[in-house]
């Protein structure tokens, strides 16, 4: 080892894994980590980064972003979205299919993959699972999706929710290939019923959005999806968990052996109903921000492993689209890929989580759930050199005007943070250095399907008659 010269040595920092922290240096060559250990055993390097006083983490893997291209590039595009990721210490993102055209056919997927060529960071693309594209799912897998997204409830893009019948067949098809299905788990019909009544009664205040979407919509959807997953052997993931109530069907499904994972997002950990008066329509998001007891339950669930990971639901919109007098006309969500790491490191500094907890929920668990481990989410020899180097003692204030995202409106504006990513490295290349975007690294990002180890399918449960009708074999 010592006779060869490698590309980069990151020396003298504190390495953080999902289990432990230790003083150590990291050697990187040809995009991969080649050695981790004491500085004395490091090979000679063309470049050295002094990480003294800094912590060296696997880059965050954010499995829930909306980069809006093609179709809504006035809100965001692949260049601005992945620049925001790079600035936030995030080295892999999974992009959602509610663009225009929606990512539900191989032709639409090809447009998305073309747009993604501008990416600074690595990415997975979600294929859409809808009522009318069940016959396209295998072609989407062939075309390179990293997983699927099913909108069980109405949200931005107004994509209709599939019937439970279509979902069951889609789950059977996807289970055969081992891909994970991410769920917007809110039941559409309950929300439509309630919103219609609220609107007829002239209700249009920010909190009326919460009244239209009580936690029962999420409990019902999580439980129903878990039943379909159990029946078919499909892997599923519950997006943006917002309530204490959803934790029960999540825990129960895990106990039954369903391959189910869940994420929550900073907005559900840091906001609650007391913020509606201050933020007005800006706080409109699906699912809604809820009463304070939910956020306490979500912190505990992240800590005890019930909720597997943190994602952001990065949902950029313009200020004009967010600030409305009538809550039903305000677009839902706000950008988050750039602020997740400082916000969560602040929680680490406050003792809500340990730094190893943070690596577990931001990198290690997402990599495992999507079949990327150990290539990603780990600081071990052989892994991709996807690294966030952070200063845990640095303080900052989130300012929306300064975001790299095209969207300059966030509920986190003005929040004080302690813990800031200083450098971001994707497969050995700096994409952010000293808090500055490395513009020359535009286009460095790659689809994770190139490195993904194919998940092993779980056994599925298709009865003989349906199997012959559907043209499939039972297992
Ligand atoms: C998301 C968006 O804007 O694309 N909005 C949101 O409120 N979360 C859609 C979604 O994730 O439901
Ligand atoms: Zn959603
Ligand atoms: Zn989303």
XYZ file of C-alpha atoms in Angstrom, residues 168-169 171-173 175-176 231-233 459-475:
27
model
C -52.078 -5.747 -5.236
C -51.176 -6.742 -8.780
C -46.976 -5.396 -5.631
C -46.950 -8.960 -7.018
C -45.023 -7.875 -10.090
C -42.012 -8.373 -5.481
C -40.673 -10.780 -8.121
C -49.465 -11.138 1.011
C -47.182 -10.538 -1.952
C -43.730 -10.462 -0.362
C -41.441 -15.294 -1.761
C -44.814 -14.147 -2.999
C -48.290 -15.431 -2.703
C -50.197 -15.657 -5.976
C -53.009 -18.183 -6.213
C -52.880 -20.623 -9.138
C -55.922 -19.324 -11.035
C -54.826 -15.690 -10.912
C -51.266 -16.664 -11.703
C -52.347 -18.209 -14.999
C -54.580 -15.205 -15.805
C -51.768 -12.826 -14.991
C -49.256 -14.977 -16.861
C -46.998 -15.575 -13.910
C -45.687 -18.548 -11.987
C -46.299 -18.977 -8.281
C -43.393 -19.376 -5.928
